[in-house]
Coordinates of C-alpha atoms in Angstrom, one line a residue:
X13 CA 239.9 113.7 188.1
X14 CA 243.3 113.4 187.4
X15 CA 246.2 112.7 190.3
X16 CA 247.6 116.3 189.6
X17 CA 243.9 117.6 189.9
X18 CA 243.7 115.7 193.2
X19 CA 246.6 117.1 194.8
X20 CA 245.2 120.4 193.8
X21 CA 241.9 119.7 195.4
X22 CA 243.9 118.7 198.6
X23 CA 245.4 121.0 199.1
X24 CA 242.9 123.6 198.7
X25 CA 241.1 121.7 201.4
X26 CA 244.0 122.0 203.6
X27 CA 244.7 126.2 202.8
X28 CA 240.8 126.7 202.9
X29 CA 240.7 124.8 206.5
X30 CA 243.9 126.9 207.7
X31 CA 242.4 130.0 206.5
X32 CA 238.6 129.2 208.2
X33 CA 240.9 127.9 211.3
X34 CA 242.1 131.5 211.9
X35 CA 239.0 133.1 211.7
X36 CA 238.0 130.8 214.5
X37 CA 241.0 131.6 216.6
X38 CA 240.4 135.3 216.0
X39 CA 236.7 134.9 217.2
X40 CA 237.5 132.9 220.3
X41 CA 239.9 135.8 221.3
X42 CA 237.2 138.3 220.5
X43 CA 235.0 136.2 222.7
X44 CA 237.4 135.8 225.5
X45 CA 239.4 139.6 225.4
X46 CA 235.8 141.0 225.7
X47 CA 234.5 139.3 228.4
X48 CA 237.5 140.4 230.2
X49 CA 238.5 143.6 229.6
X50 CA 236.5 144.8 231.8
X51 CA 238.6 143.3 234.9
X52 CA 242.1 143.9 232.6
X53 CA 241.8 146.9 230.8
X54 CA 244.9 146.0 228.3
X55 CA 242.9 143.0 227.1
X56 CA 240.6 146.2 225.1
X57 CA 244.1 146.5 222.9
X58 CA 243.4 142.2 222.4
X59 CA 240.4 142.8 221.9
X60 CA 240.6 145.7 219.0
X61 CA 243.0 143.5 217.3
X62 CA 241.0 140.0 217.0
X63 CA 238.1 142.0 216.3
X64 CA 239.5 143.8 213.1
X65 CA 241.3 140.0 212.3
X66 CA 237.3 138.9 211.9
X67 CA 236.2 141.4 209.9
X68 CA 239.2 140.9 207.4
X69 CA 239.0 137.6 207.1
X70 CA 234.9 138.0 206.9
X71 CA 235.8 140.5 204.0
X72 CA 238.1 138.5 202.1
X73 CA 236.3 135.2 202.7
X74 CA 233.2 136.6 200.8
X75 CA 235.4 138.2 197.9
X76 CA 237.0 135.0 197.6
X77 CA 233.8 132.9 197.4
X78 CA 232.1 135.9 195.4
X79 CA 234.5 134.8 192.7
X80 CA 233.3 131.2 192.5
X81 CA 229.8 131.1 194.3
X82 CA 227.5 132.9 196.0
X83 CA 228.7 132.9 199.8
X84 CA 226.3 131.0 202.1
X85 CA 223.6 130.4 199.1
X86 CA 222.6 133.8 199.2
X87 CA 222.2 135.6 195.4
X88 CA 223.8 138.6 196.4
X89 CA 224.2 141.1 193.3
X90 CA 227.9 140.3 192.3
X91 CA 228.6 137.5 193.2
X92 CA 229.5 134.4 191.6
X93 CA 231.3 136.3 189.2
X94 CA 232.8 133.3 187.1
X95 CA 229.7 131.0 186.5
X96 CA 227.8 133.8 185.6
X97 CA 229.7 135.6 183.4
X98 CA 232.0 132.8 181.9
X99 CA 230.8 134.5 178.3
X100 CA 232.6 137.7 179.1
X101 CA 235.8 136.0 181.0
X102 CA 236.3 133.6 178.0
X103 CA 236.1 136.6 175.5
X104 CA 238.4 139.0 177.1
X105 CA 240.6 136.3 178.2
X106 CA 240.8 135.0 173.8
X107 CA 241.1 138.8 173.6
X108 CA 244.4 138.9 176.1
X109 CA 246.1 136.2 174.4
X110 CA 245.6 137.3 170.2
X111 CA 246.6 141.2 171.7
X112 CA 249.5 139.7 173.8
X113 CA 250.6 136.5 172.7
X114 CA 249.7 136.0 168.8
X115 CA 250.9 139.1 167.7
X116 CA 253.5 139.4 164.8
X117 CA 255.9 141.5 166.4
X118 CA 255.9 139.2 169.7
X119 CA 256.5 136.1 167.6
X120 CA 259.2 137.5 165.8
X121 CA 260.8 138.4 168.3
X122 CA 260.7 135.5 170.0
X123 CA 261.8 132.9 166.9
X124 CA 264.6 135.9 166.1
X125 CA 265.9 135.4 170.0
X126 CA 265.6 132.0 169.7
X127 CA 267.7 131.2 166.1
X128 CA 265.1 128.1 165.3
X129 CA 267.4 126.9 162.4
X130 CA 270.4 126.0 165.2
X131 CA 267.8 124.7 167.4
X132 CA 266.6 122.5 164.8
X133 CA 269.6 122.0 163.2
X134 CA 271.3 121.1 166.3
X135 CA 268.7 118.7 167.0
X136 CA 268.2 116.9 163.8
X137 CA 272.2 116.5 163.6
X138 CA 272.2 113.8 166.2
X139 CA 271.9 110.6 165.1
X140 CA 269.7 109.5 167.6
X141 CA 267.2 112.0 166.6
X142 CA 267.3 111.4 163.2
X143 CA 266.7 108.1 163.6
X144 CA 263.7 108.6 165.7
X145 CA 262.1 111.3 163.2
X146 CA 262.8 108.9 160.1
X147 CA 261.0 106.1 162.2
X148 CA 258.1 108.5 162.9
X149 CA 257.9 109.3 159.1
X150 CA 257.8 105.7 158.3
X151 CA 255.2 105.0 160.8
X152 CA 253.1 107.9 159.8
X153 CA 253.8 106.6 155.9
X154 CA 252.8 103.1 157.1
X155 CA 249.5 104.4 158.6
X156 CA 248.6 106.7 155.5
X157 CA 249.2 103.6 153.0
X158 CA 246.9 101.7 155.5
X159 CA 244.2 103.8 154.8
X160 CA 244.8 104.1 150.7
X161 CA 241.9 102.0 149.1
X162 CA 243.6 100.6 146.4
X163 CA 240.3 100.3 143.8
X164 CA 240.6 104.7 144.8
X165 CA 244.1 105.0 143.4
X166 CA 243.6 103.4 140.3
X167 CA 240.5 105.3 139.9
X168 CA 242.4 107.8 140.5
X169 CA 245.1 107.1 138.2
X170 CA 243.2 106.7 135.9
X171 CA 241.4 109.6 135.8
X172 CA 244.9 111.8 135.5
X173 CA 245.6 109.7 133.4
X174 CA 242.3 110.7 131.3
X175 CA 242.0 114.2 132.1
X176 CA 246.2 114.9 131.3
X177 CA 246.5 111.7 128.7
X178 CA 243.1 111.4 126.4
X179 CA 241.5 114.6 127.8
X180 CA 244.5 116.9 125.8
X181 CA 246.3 116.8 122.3
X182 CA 249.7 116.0 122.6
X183 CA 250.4 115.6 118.7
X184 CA 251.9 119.3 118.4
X185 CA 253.4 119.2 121.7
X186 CA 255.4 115.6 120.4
X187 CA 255.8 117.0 117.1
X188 CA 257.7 120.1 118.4
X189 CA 259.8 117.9 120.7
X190 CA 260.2 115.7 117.5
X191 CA 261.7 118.5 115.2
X192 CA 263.9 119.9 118.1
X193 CA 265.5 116.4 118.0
X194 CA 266.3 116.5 114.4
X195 CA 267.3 119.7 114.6
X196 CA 269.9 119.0 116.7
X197 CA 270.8 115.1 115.3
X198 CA 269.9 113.2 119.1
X199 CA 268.3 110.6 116.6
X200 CA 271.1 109.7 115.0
X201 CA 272.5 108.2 117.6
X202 CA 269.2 105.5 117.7
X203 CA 269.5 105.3 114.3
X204 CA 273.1 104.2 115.1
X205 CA 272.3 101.7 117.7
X206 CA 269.3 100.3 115.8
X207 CA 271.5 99.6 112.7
X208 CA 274.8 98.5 114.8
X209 CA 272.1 95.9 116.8
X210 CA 271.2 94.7 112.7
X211 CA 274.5 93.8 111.8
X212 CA 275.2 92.1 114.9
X213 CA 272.2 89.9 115.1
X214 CA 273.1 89.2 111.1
X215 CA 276.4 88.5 111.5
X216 CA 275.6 86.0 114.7
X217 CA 272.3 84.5 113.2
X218 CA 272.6 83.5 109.7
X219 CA 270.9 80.5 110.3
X220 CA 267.8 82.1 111.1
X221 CA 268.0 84.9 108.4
X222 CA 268.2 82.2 105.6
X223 CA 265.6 80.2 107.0
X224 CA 263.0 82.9 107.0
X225 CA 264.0 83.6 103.1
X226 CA 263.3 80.1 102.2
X227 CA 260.2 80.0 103.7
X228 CA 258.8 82.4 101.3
X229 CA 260.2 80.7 98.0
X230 CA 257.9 78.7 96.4
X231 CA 258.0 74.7 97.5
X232 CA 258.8 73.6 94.1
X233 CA 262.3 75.6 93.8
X234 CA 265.1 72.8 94.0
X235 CA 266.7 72.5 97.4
X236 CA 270.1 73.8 96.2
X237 CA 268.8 76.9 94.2
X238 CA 267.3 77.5 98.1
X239 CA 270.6 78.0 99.5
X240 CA 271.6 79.9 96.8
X241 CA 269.5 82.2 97.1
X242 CA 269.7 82.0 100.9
X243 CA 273.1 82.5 100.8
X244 CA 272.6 85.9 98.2
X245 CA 270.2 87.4 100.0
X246 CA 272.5 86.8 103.5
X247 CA 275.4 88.5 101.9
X248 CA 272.9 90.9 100.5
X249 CA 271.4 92.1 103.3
X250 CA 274.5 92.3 105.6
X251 CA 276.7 94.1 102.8
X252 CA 273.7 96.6 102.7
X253 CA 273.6 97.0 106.5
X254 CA 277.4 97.5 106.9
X255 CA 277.0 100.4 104.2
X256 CA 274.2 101.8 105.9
X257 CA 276.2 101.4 109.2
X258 CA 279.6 102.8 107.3
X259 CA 278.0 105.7 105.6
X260 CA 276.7 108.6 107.6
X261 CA 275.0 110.2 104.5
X262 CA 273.5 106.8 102.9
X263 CA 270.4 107.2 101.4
X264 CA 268.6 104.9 103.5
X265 CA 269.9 107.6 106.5
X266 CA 268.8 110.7 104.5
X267 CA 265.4 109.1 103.5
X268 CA 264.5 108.2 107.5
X269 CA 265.7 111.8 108.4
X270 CA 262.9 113.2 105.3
X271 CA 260.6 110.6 107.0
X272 CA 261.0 111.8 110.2
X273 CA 261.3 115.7 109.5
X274 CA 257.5 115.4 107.6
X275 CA 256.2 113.3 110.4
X276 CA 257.5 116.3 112.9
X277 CA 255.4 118.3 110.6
X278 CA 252.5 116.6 109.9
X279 CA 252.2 116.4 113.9
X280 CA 251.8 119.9 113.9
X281 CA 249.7 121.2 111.4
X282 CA 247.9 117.7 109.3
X283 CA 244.4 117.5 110.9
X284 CA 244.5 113.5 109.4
X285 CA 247.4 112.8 111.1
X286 CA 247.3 114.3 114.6
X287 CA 243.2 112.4 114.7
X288 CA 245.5 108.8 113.1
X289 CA 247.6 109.4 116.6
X290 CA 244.9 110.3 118.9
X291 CA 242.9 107.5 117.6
X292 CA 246.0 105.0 118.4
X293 CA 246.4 106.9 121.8
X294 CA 243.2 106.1 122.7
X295 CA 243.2 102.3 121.8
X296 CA 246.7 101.9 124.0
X297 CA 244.5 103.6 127.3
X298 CA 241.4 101.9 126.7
X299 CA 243.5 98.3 126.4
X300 CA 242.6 96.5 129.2
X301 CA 245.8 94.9 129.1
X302 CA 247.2 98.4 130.2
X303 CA 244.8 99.3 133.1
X304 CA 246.4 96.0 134.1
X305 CA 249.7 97.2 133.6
X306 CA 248.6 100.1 135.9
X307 CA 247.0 98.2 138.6
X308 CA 250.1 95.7 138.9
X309 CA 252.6 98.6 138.8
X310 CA 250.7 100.4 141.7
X311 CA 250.5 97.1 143.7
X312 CA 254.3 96.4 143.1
X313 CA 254.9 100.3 144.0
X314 CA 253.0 100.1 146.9
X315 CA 254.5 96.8 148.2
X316 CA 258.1 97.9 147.6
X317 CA 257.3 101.3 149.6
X318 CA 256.2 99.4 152.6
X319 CA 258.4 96.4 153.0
X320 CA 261.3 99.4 152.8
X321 CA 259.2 101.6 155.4
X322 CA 259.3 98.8 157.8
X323 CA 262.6 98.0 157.4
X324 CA 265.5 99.8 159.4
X325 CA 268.6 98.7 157.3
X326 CA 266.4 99.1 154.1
X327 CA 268.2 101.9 151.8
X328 CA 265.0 104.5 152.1
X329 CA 265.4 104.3 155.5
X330 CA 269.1 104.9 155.7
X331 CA 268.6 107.5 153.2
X332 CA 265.7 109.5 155.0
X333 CA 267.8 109.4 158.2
X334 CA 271.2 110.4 156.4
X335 CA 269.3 113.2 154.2
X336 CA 268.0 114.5 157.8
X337 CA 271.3 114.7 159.8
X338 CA 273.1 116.1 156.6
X339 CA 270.1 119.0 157.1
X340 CA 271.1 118.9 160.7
X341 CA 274.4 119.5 160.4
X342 CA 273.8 122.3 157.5
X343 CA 272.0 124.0 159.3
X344 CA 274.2 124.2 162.6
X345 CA 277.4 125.2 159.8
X346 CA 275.9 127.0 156.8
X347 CA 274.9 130.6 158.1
X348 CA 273.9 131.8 154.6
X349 CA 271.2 129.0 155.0
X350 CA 270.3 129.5 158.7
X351 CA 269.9 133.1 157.9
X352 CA 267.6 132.1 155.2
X353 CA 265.2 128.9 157.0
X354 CA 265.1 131.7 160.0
X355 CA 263.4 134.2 157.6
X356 CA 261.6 131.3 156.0
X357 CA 260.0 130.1 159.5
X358 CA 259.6 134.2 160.2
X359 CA 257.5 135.0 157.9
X360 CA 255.6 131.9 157.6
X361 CA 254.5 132.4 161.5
X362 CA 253.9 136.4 161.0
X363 CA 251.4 135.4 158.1
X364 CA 249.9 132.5 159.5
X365 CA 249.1 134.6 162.9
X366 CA 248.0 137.8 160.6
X367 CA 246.0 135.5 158.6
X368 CA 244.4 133.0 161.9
X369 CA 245.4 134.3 165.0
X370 CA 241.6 135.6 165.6
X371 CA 240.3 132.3 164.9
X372 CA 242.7 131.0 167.0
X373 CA 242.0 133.0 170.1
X374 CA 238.4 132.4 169.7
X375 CA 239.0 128.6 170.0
X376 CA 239.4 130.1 174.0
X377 CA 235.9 132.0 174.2
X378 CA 234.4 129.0 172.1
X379 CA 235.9 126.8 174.2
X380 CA 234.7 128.4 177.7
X381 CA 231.2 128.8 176.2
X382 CA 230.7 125.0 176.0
X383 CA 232.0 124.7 179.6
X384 CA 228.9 124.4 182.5
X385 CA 229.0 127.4 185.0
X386 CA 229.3 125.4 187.5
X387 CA 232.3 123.5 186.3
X388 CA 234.3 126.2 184.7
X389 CA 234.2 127.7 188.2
X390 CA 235.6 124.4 189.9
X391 CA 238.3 124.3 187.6
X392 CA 239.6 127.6 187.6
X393 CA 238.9 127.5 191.9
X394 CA 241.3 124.0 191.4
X395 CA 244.1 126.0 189.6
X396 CA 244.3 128.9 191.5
X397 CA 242.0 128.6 194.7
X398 CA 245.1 127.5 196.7
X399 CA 246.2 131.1 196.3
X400 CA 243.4 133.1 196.6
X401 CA 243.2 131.4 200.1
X402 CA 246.2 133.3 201.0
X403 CA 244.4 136.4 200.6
X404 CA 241.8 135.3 203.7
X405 CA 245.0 134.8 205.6
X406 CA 246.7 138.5 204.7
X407 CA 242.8 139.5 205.6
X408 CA 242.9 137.9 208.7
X409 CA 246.6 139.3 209.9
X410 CA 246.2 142.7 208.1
X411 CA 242.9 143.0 209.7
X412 CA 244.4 142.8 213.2
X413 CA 247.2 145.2 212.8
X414 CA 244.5 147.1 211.3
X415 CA 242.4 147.0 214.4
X416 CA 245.1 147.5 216.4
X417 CA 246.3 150.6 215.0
X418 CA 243.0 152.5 215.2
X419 CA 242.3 151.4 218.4
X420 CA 245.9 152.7 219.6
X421 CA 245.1 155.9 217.5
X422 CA 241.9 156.3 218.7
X423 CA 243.0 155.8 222.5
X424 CA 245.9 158.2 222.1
X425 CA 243.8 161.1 220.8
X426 CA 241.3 160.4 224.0
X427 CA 243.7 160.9 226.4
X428 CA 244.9 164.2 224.9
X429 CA 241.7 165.5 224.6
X430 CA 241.1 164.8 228.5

């Protein structure tokens, strides 16, 4: 039992002892007014009054304990009302709240009355907030990466990876994206860069270009017929680059674009060469060198993700919270979008409760079902018991004025008869 439950209880004690106390009071002035109204004839008027003060508090003491019990142990027909028909309470009761609380119309009149967008907005623009829902983000992040098995994500991985990668063609699709970027001459820019990158490696390595020519003349050629022809094929090679780099329409260009346009199209409609690239796709997946690749980039992912989670000064952090109290303060300023999260949240609630508010109604009759009869009717006794106790008071007092009355009445109509 919880404190709150035991100052309940104690109470209850103390209005169920006030309320028995009176009934004792009324009963000893019964017991006294009748002995002596014989020898003081007002004492009959006392006596009228205690004696209807007992039978209201005897009637509203057993209505009251009908509720929860049966009064005195006796099975009197209708009577512990609540442990025996818990069932039926819990189903009317889930029935009361879907009619009167989960309806559409009461819940969007409620969120319309309310504005939530301000509310929220107004809430998430203070920084103090905002901080406090970006460290509950991170926590619940923090927790969620906790339970990640990392062998299941790269399982997982790799079977997207499978299903989306090996498990589909993507030669046409690559082959259309290639054509729309010859159409509209993206690749010459790469073309550009790759040549530019030539000459500059040429012009600052000429060491190394003339070494790997004389490597491949024979090892009888005379030394100085080697640098010749080192020297040649240098001068060669770079004056061949620079044209190629000088002249937008040089052969060598035009001849990569006719490459390049019939590789587009054999992509798209040669059966040899679409099964040439799904045969190399395949051998890059299957590489174990790659699943390594995939593994380490996870781990790295995952590492990064939560060293800036558990950081406050780390830049997702300041991010998430700025992002949130820039939403906060949108919403309390921008009307067209308060109007619009306000419909948003509207109609989410009126379908959700069309959709579930049965089965969320029937959580209460579930709910009561799976309660003992004995204890469902201790704890609705401990919430409301307290009052009902007031009604064996208003018994008792209505009861004597009751009494009185009749007797008065009674007495009055006597004495004009005689």
């Amino acid at each position: 039992m919880t404190p709150a439950d035991a100052a309940k209880l104690q109470a209850l004690s103390r209005m169920k002892l006030l309320a028995t106390g009176l009934l004792i009071v009324m009963a000893l002035i019964f017991a006294v007014s009748f002995a002596l109204q014989g020898r003081f004839p007002w004492l009959e008027y006392v006596r009228a009054a205690s004696e209807g003060g007992m039978v209201g508090a005897l009637a509203d003491w057993f209505a009251v304990t009908a509720l929860f019990r049966h009064p005195l142990g006796l099975k009197i027909p209708h009577t512990a009302i609540i442990p025996t028909r818990k069932n039926e309470i819990g189903a009317t009761l889930g029935d009361f709240v879907e009619e009167n609380f989960l309806s559409a119309e009461v819940v969007r009149d409620k969120l319309a009355s309310v504005g939530i967008s301000r509310v929220v907005g107004g809430w998430l623009a203070k920084p103090a907030n905002a901080g406090r829902l970006t460290a509950e983000v991170s926590a619940g992040l923090t927790g969620a990466m906790a339970f990640l098995d990392d062998d299941d994500i790269r399982a997982v991985i790799e079977s997207l990876a499978r299903t989306h990668l090996v498990g589909r063609d993507w030669s046409p699709q690559l082959g259309v994206l290639a054509a729309k970027v010859l159409d509209s001459g993206q690749h010459h820019h790469a073309v550009d860069l790759l040549v530019d990158k030539t000459e500059e490696w040429l012009v600052a390595n000429p060491d190394s270009f003339s070494d790997a020519v004389s490597k491949r003349l024979p090892t009888w050629v005379p030394s100085f017929v080697d640098r010749v022809v080192d020297d040649r094929a240098y001068r060669e090679a770079l004056k061949f680059v620079q044209a190629v780099q000088a002249d937008p329409d040089h052969r060598v260009r035009v001849a990569l674009d006719d490459y390049l346009r019939q590789l587009a199209e054999d992509l798209q409609h040669n059966p040899v060469m679409r099964l040439r690239v799904e045969g190399v796709k395949e051998q890059l997946l299957d590489d174990p060198r790659i699943r390594d690749l995939a593994a380490t980039a996870w781990q790295s992912i995952k590492d990064a993700l939560l060293a800036s989670l558990a950081d406050p000064a780390s830049a997702l952090r300041v991010t998430l919270e700025s992002t949130v109290t820039d939403i906060g303060v949108r919403l309390g300023s921008d009307d067209v979008l308060a109007q619009k999260v306000d419909t948003w949240v509207e109609g989410a609630a009126t379908h959700l409760l069309s959709s579930y508010r049965h089965d969320i109604a029937a959580v209460i009759a579930e709910t009561v079902e799976r309660w003992d009869g004995d204890e469902t009717s201790q704890k609705i006794e401990l919430q409301v018991g307290k009052d009902l106790q007031f009604i064996r008071i208003n018994g008792t007092v209505v009861g004597s004025l009751a009494g009185l009355a009749i007797f008065t009445v009674a007495q009055g109509l006597v004495s004009l008869a005689g």
